[in-house]
Coordinates of N, CA, C and O in Angstrom, one line a residue:
Q1 N 12.7 -0.1 -16.5 CA 11.8 -1.1 -15.9 C 11.6 -0.8 -14.5 O 12.5 -0.8 -13.6
V2 N 10.3 -0.5 -14.1 CA 9.9 -0.2 -12.8 C 9.7 -1.5 -12.0 O 9.0 -2.4 -12.5
Q3 N 10.3 -1.6 -10.8 CA 10.0 -2.7 -10.0 C 9.6 -2.3 -8.6 O 10.1 -1.4 -8.0
L4 N 8.5 -3.0 -8.1 CA 8.0 -2.7 -6.8 C 8.1 -4.0 -6.0 O 7.5 -5.0 -6.5
V5 N 8.7 -4.1 -4.9 CA 8.8 -5.3 -4.1 C 8.3 -5.1 -2.7 O 8.9 -4.3 -1.9
E6 N 7.3 -5.8 -2.4 CA 6.7 -5.7 -1.0 C 7.3 -6.7 -0.1 O 7.8 -7.8 -0.5
S7 N 7.3 -6.3 1.2 CA 7.7 -7.2 2.3 C 7.0 -6.9 3.6 O 6.4 -5.8 3.7
G8 N 7.2 -7.8 4.6 CA 6.6 -7.5 5.9 C 5.3 -8.2 6.2 O 4.9 -8.0 7.4
G9 N 4.8 -8.9 5.3 CA 3.5 -9.6 5.6 C 3.8 -10.8 6.6 O 5.0 -11.1 6.9
G10 N 2.7 -11.4 7.0 CA 2.9 -12.6 7.9 C 1.6 -12.9 8.6 O 0.5 -12.4 8.2
L11 N 1.7 -13.8 9.6 CA 0.5 -14.2 10.4 C 0.5 -13.5 11.7 O 1.6 -13.4 12.4
V12 N -0.6 -12.9 12.1 CA -0.7 -12.1 13.3 C -2.1 -12.4 13.9 O -3.0 -12.6 13.2
Q13 N -2.2 -12.3 15.2 CA -3.5 -12.4 15.9 C -4.2 -11.1 15.8 O -3.7 -10.0 15.7
A14 N -5.6 -11.3 15.9 CA -6.4 -10.1 15.9 C -6.0 -9.1 17.0 O -5.7 -9.6 18.1
G15 N -6.0 -7.9 16.7 CA -5.5 -6.8 17.6 C -4.0 -6.5 17.5 O -3.6 -5.5 18.1
G16 N -3.3 -7.3 16.7 CA -1.9 -7.1 16.6 C -1.5 -6.1 15.5 O -2.4 -5.5 14.9
S17 N -0.2 -6.0 15.2 CA 0.3 -5.0 14.3 C 1.3 -5.6 13.3 O 1.9 -6.6 13.6
L18 N 1.3 -5.1 12.1 CA 2.3 -5.4 11.1 C 2.7 -4.1 10.4 O 1.9 -3.2 10.3
R19 N 4.0 -4.1 9.9 CA 4.4 -3.0 9.1 C 4.9 -3.5 7.7 O 5.8 -4.3 7.7
L20 N 4.2 -3.1 6.7 CA 4.6 -3.5 5.3 C 5.5 -2.5 4.7 O 5.4 -1.3 5.0
S21 N 6.4 -3.0 3.8 CA 7.3 -2.1 3.1 C 7.1 -2.4 1.6 O 6.9 -3.5 1.2
C22 N 7.4 -1.4 0.8 CA 7.4 -1.5 -0.6 C 8.5 -0.7 -1.2 O 8.5 0.5 -1.1
A23 N 9.6 -1.4 -1.7 CA 10.7 -0.8 -2.2 C 10.6 -0.6 -3.7 O 10.3 -1.6 -4.4
A24 N 10.8 0.6 -4.2 CA 10.7 0.9 -5.6 C 12.1 1.0 -6.2 O 13.0 1.6 -5.6
S25 N 12.3 0.5 -7.5 CA 13.5 0.7 -8.1 C 13.3 0.7 -9.6 O 12.2 0.5 -10.1
G26 N 14.3 1.1 -10.3 CA 14.3 1.2 -11.8 C 14.1 2.5 -12.4 O 14.3 2.7 -13.6
R27 N 13.8 3.5 -11.6 CA 13.7 4.9 -12.1 C 13.6 5.8 -10.9 O 13.5 5.4 -9.7
T28 N 13.7 7.1 -11.1 CA 13.5 8.1 -10.1 C 12.1 8.3 -9.8 O 11.3 8.5 -10.7
F29 N 11.7 8.2 -8.6 CA 10.3 8.3 -8.2 C 9.8 9.6 -7.7 O 8.8 9.8 -7.1
S30 N 10.7 10.6 -7.9 CA 10.3 12.0 -7.6 C 9.1 12.3 -8.4 O 9.0 12.1 -9.6
G31 N 8.1 12.8 -7.6 CA 6.8 13.2 -8.3 C 5.8 12.1 -8.4 O 4.7 12.3 -8.9
Y32 N 6.1 10.9 -8.0 CA 5.2 9.7 -8.0 C 4.5 9.5 -6.7 O 5.1 9.5 -5.7
H33 N 3.2 9.4 -6.8 CA 2.4 9.0 -5.7 C 2.4 7.5 -5.5 O 2.7 6.8 -6.5
M34 N 2.3 7.1 -4.3 CA 2.3 5.6 -4.0 C 1.2 5.2 -3.1 O 0.7 5.9 -2.3
G35 N 0.7 4.0 -3.4 CA -0.5 3.5 -2.7 C -0.4 2.0 -2.4 O 0.4 1.3 -2.9
W36 N -1.4 1.6 -1.6 CA -1.6 0.2 -1.3 C -3.0 -0.3 -1.6 O -4.0 0.5 -1.4
F37 N -3.1 -1.5 -2.1 CA -4.3 -2.1 -2.4 C -4.3 -3.5 -1.7 O -3.2 -4.0 -1.4
R38 N -5.4 -4.1 -1.5 CA -5.4 -5.5 -1.0 C -6.5 -6.3 -1.8 O -7.5 -5.8 -2.3
Q39 N -6.2 -7.6 -1.8 CA -7.2 -8.5 -2.4 C -7.3 -9.8 -1.6 O -6.3 -10.5 -1.4
A40 N -8.5 -10.0 -1.1 CA -8.8 -11.2 -0.3 C -9.3 -12.3 -1.3 O -9.8 -12.0 -2.4
P41 N -9.2 -13.6 -0.9 CA -9.7 -14.7 -1.8 C -11.1 -14.5 -2.2 O -12.0 -14.3 -1.3
G42 N -11.4 -14.6 -3.5 CA -12.8 -14.5 -3.9 C -13.3 -13.1 -4.0 O -14.5 -12.9 -4.3
K43 N -12.5 -12.1 -3.7 CA -13.0 -10.7 -3.7 C -12.2 -9.9 -4.7 O -11.1 -10.2 -5.1
E44 N -12.8 -8.8 -5.0 CA -12.1 -7.8 -5.9 C -11.0 -7.1 -5.2 O -11.1 -6.9 -3.9
R45 N -10.0 -6.6 -5.9 CA -9.0 -5.8 -5.3 C -9.6 -4.5 -4.7 O -10.5 -3.9 -5.3
E46 N -9.1 -4.1 -3.6 CA -9.7 -3.0 -2.8 C -8.6 -2.0 -2.5 O -7.5 -2.3 -2.0
F47 N -9.0 -0.7 -2.7 CA -8.1 0.4 -2.3 C -7.9 0.5 -0.8 O -8.9 0.3 0.0
V48 N -6.7 0.7 -0.3 CA -6.4 0.8 1.1 C -5.9 2.2 1.5 O -6.5 2.8 2.3
A49 N -4.9 2.7 0.8 CA -4.3 4.0 1.2 C -3.4 4.5 0.1 O -2.9 3.7 -0.7
V50 N -3.2 5.8 0.1 CA -2.3 6.5 -0.9 C -1.6 7.6 -0.2 O -2.2 8.3 0.7
V51 N -0.4 7.9 -0.6 CA 0.4 9.0 -0.1 C 0.9 9.8 -1.3 O 1.3 9.1 -2.3
N52 N 0.9 11.1 -1.2 CA 1.3 11.8 -2.4 C 2.9 11.9 -2.5 O 3.6 11.3 -1.6
W53 N 3.4 12.5 -3.6 CA 4.8 12.4 -3.9 C 5.7 12.9 -2.7 O 6.8 12.4 -2.5
S54 N 5.2 13.9 -2.0 CA 6.0 14.5 -1.0 C 5.8 13.9 0.4 O 6.6 14.1 1.3
G55 N 4.8 13.1 0.5 CA 4.5 12.5 1.8 C 3.6 13.4 2.7 O 3.2 13.0 3.8
G56 N 3.2 14.5 2.1 CA 2.4 15.5 2.9 C 0.9 15.2 2.9 O 0.2 15.8 3.7
T57 N 0.4 14.4 2.0 CA -1.0 14.2 1.8 C -1.3 12.7 1.8 O -0.6 12.0 1.0
T58 N -2.2 12.3 2.6 CA -2.6 10.9 2.6 C -4.1 10.7 2.5 O -4.9 11.7 2.8
Y59 N -4.5 9.6 2.1 CA -6.0 9.3 1.9 C -6.2 7.8 2.2 O -5.4 7.0 1.7
Y60 N -7.2 7.5 3.0 CA -7.5 6.1 3.4 C -8.9 5.6 3.0 O -9.8 6.5 3.0
S61 N -9.0 4.3 2.9 CA -10.4 3.8 2.8 C -11.0 3.9 4.2 O -10.3 3.9 5.2
D62 N -12.3 3.9 4.2 CA -13.1 4.0 5.5 C -12.8 2.7 6.3 O -12.8 2.8 7.5
S63 N -12.5 1.6 5.7 CA -12.3 0.4 6.4 C -11.0 0.3 7.2 O -10.9 -0.5 8.1
V64 N -10.1 1.2 6.9 CA -8.8 1.1 7.6 C -8.5 2.5 8.3 O -7.5 2.5 9.0
K65 N -9.2 3.5 8.0 CA -9.0 4.8 8.6 C -8.9 4.7 10.1 O -9.8 4.1 10.8
G66 N -7.9 5.3 10.7 CA -7.7 5.3 12.1 C -6.9 4.1 12.7 O -6.5 4.1 13.8
R67 N -6.7 3.1 11.8 CA -6.0 1.9 12.2 C -4.7 1.8 11.4 O -3.6 1.3 11.9
F68 N -4.7 2.2 10.1 CA -3.5 2.1 9.3 C -2.9 3.4 9.0 O -3.6 4.4 9.0
T69 N -1.6 3.5 8.8 CA -0.9 4.7 8.5 C 0.1 4.5 7.4 O 0.9 3.6 7.4
I70 N -0.1 5.3 6.3 CA 0.8 5.2 5.2 C 1.9 6.3 5.3 O 1.6 7.4 5.7
S71 N 3.1 5.9 4.9 CA 4.2 6.9 4.9 C 5.2 6.5 3.9 O 5.1 5.4 3.3
R72 N 6.2 7.4 3.6 CA 7.2 7.1 2.6 C 8.5 7.8 3.0 O 8.6 8.8 3.7
D73 N 9.6 7.2 2.4 CA 10.9 7.7 2.6 C 11.5 7.8 1.2 O 11.8 6.9 0.5
N74 N 11.5 9.1 0.7 CA 11.9 9.3 -0.7 C 13.4 9.1 -0.9 O 13.9 9.0 -2.0
V75 N 14.2 9.1 0.1 CA 15.6 8.8 0.0 C 15.8 7.3 -0.3 O 16.6 6.9 -1.2
K76 N 15.0 6.5 0.3 CA 15.0 5.0 0.1 C 14.1 4.5 -0.9 O 14.0 3.3 -1.2
N77 N 13.3 5.4 -1.5 CA 12.3 5.0 -2.5 C 11.4 3.9 -2.0 O 11.1 2.9 -2.6
T78 N 10.9 4.1 -0.7 CA 10.1 3.1 -0.1 C 8.9 3.7 0.5 O 8.9 4.8 1.1
V79 N 7.8 2.9 0.4 CA 6.5 3.3 1.0 C 6.2 2.3 2.1 O 6.5 1.1 1.9
Y80 N 5.6 2.7 3.2 CA 5.3 1.8 4.3 C 3.8 1.9 4.6 O 3.1 2.9 4.3
L81 N 3.3 0.8 5.2 CA 2.0 0.7 5.7 C 2.0 0.1 7.1 O 2.2 -1.1 7.2
Q82 N 1.8 1.0 8.1 CA 1.8 0.5 9.5 C 0.3 0.1 9.7 O -0.6 1.0 9.6
M83 N 0.1 -1.1 10.1 CA -1.2 -1.6 10.3 C -1.4 -2.0 11.8 O -0.7 -2.9 12.3
N84 N -2.3 -1.3 12.5 CA -2.5 -1.6 13.9 C -4.0 -2.1 14.1 O -4.8 -2.0 13.2
S85 N -4.2 -2.7 15.2 CA -5.6 -3.2 15.6 C -6.1 -4.0 14.4 O -7.3 -3.9 14.0
L86 N -5.3 -5.0 14.0 CA -5.7 -5.8 12.8 C -6.9 -6.7 13.2 O -7.1 -7.1 14.3
K87 N -7.7 -6.9 12.1 CA -8.9 -7.7 12.2 C -8.9 -8.8 11.2 O -8.2 -8.7 10.2
P88 N -9.6 -9.9 11.5 CA -9.6 -11.0 10.5 C -10.0 -10.6 9.1 O -9.4 -11.1 8.1
E89 N -10.8 -9.6 9.0 CA -11.2 -9.1 7.7 C -10.1 -8.3 7.0 O -10.3 -8.0 5.8
D90 N -9.0 -8.1 7.6 CA -7.9 -7.5 7.0 C -7.0 -8.5 6.2 O -6.1 -8.1 5.5
T91 N -7.4 -9.8 6.4 CA -6.6 -10.8 5.7 C -6.7 -10.7 4.2 O -7.8 -10.6 3.7
A92 N -5.6 -10.6 3.5 CA -5.5 -10.4 2.1 C -4.1 -10.4 1.6 O -3.1 -10.4 2.5
V93 N -3.9 -10.4 0.3 CA -2.6 -10.1 -0.3 C -2.5 -8.6 -0.5 O -3.5 -8.0 -1.1
Y94 N -1.5 -8.0 0.0 CA -1.4 -6.5 -0.1 C -0.4 -6.2 -1.2 O 0.8 -6.7 -1.2
H95 N -0.8 -5.3 -2.1 CA 0.0 -4.9 -3.2 C 0.3 -3.4 -3.2 O -0.6 -2.6 -2.8
C96 N 1.5 -3.0 -3.6 CA 1.7 -1.5 -3.7 C 1.7 -1.1 -5.2 O 1.9 -2.0 -6.1
T97 N 1.4 0.1 -5.4 CA 1.3 0.7 -6.8 C 1.8 2.1 -6.8 O 1.9 2.7 -5.7
T98 N 2.2 2.6 -7.9 CA 2.7 3.9 -8.0 C 2.4 4.5 -9.4 O 2.2 3.8 -10.4
D99 N 2.2 5.9 -9.4 CA 2.0 6.6 -10.7 C 2.1 8.1 -10.4 O 2.0 8.5 -9.2
R100 N 2.3 8.8 -11.5 CA 2.3 10.3 -11.4 C 0.9 10.8 -11.2 O 0.8 12.0 -10.6
A101 N -0.1 10.1 -11.6 CA -1.4 10.6 -11.5 C -2.1 10.1 -10.3 O -2.2 8.9 -10.1
W102 N -2.6 11.0 -9.4 CA -3.2 10.6 -8.2 C -4.4 9.7 -8.4 O -4.6 8.7 -7.8
A103 N -5.2 10.1 -9.4 CA -6.4 9.3 -9.7 C -6.1 7.9 -10.2 O -6.9 7.0 -9.9
K104 N -5.0 7.7 -10.8 CA -4.6 6.3 -11.2 C -4.2 5.5 -10.1 O -4.5 4.3 -10.0
V105 N -3.6 6.1 -9.1 CA -3.2 5.3 -7.9 C -4.5 5.0 -7.1 O -4.7 3.8 -6.8
V106 N -5.3 5.9 -6.8 CA -6.5 5.7 -6.1 C -7.5 4.8 -6.8 O -8.1 3.9 -6.2
G107 N -7.5 4.9 -8.1 CA -8.4 4.1 -8.9 C -7.9 2.7 -9.3 O -8.6 1.9 -9.8
G108 N -6.6 2.5 -8.9 CA -6.0 1.2 -9.2 C -5.8 0.9 -10.7 O -5.7 -0.2 -11.1
T109 N -5.5 2.0 -11.4 CA -5.3 1.8 -12.9 C -3.9 2.1 -13.4 O -3.6 2.1 -14.6
S110 N -3.0 2.2 -12.4 CA -1.6 2.3 -12.8 C -1.1 1.1 -13.5 O -1.6 0.0 -13.2
D111 N 0.0 1.2 -14.3 CA 0.6 0.1 -14.9 C 1.6 -0.6 -14.0 O 2.2 -1.7 -14.3
Y112 N 2.0 0.0 -12.8 CA 3.0 -0.4 -12.0 C 2.5 -1.0 -10.7 O 1.9 -0.3 -9.9
W113 N 2.8 -2.3 -10.5 CA 2.3 -3.1 -9.3 C 3.4 -4.0 -8.8 O 4.1 -4.6 -9.6
G114 N 3.4 -4.2 -7.5 CA 4.2 -5.2 -7.0 C 3.5 -6.6 -6.9 O 2.3 -6.7 -7.2
Q115 N 4.3 -7.6 -6.6 CA 3.7 -9.0 -6.6 C 2.8 -9.2 -5.4 O 2.0 -10.2 -5.4
G116 N 3.0 -8.5 -4.3 CA 2.2 -8.6 -3.1 C 2.8 -9.4 -2.0 O 3.8 -10.1 -2.2
T117 N 2.3 -9.1 -0.8 CA 2.7 -9.8 0.4 C 1.5 -10.2 1.2 O 0.5 -9.5 1.3
Q118 N 1.5 -11.5 1.7 CA 0.3 -12.0 2.3 C 0.2 -11.6 3.8 O 1.2 -11.7 4.5
V119 N -0.9 -11.1 4.1 CA -1.2 -10.8 5.5 C -2.4 -11.6 6.0 O -3.4 -11.7 5.3
T120 N -2.2 -12.4 7.1 CA -3.2 -13.3 7.6 C -3.4 -12.9 9.1 O -2.5 -12.9 9.9
V121 N -4.7 -12.6 9.4 CA -5.0 -12.2 10.8 C -5.9 -13.3 11.3 O -7.0 -13.5 10.8
S122 N -5.5 -13.9 12.4 CA -6.3 -15.0 13.0 C -7.2 -14.4 14.1 O -6.8 -13.5 14.8
S123 N -8.3 -15.0 14.3 CA -9.2 -14.6 15.3 C -9.0 -15.2 16.7 O -8.2 -16.2 16.8

């Protein structure tokens, strides 16, 4: 049973920073890519960032490029999302996901998802 548990969300003013964490358990995640998505009220789920199994390759949506950084610690089975220069439009529930297939992570079609953590950015 794969479990993904996000943490680190909260309320922050525009221009501030937050660091999200997603701890994975239930199996060995060697070879698994990990990613972040977000969903704002009334909107569809949106891809944010992905990191490959080794941590050596990352990919971001245009809306967060240059402001967010994804990283991972394979010893701790944890993926992080450092969010800087936050904007009110970043307000959403942030979910992590994982899969062996890069396309499934980027496309949001993996079977493995966390429950999410709320990020609220005030103006």
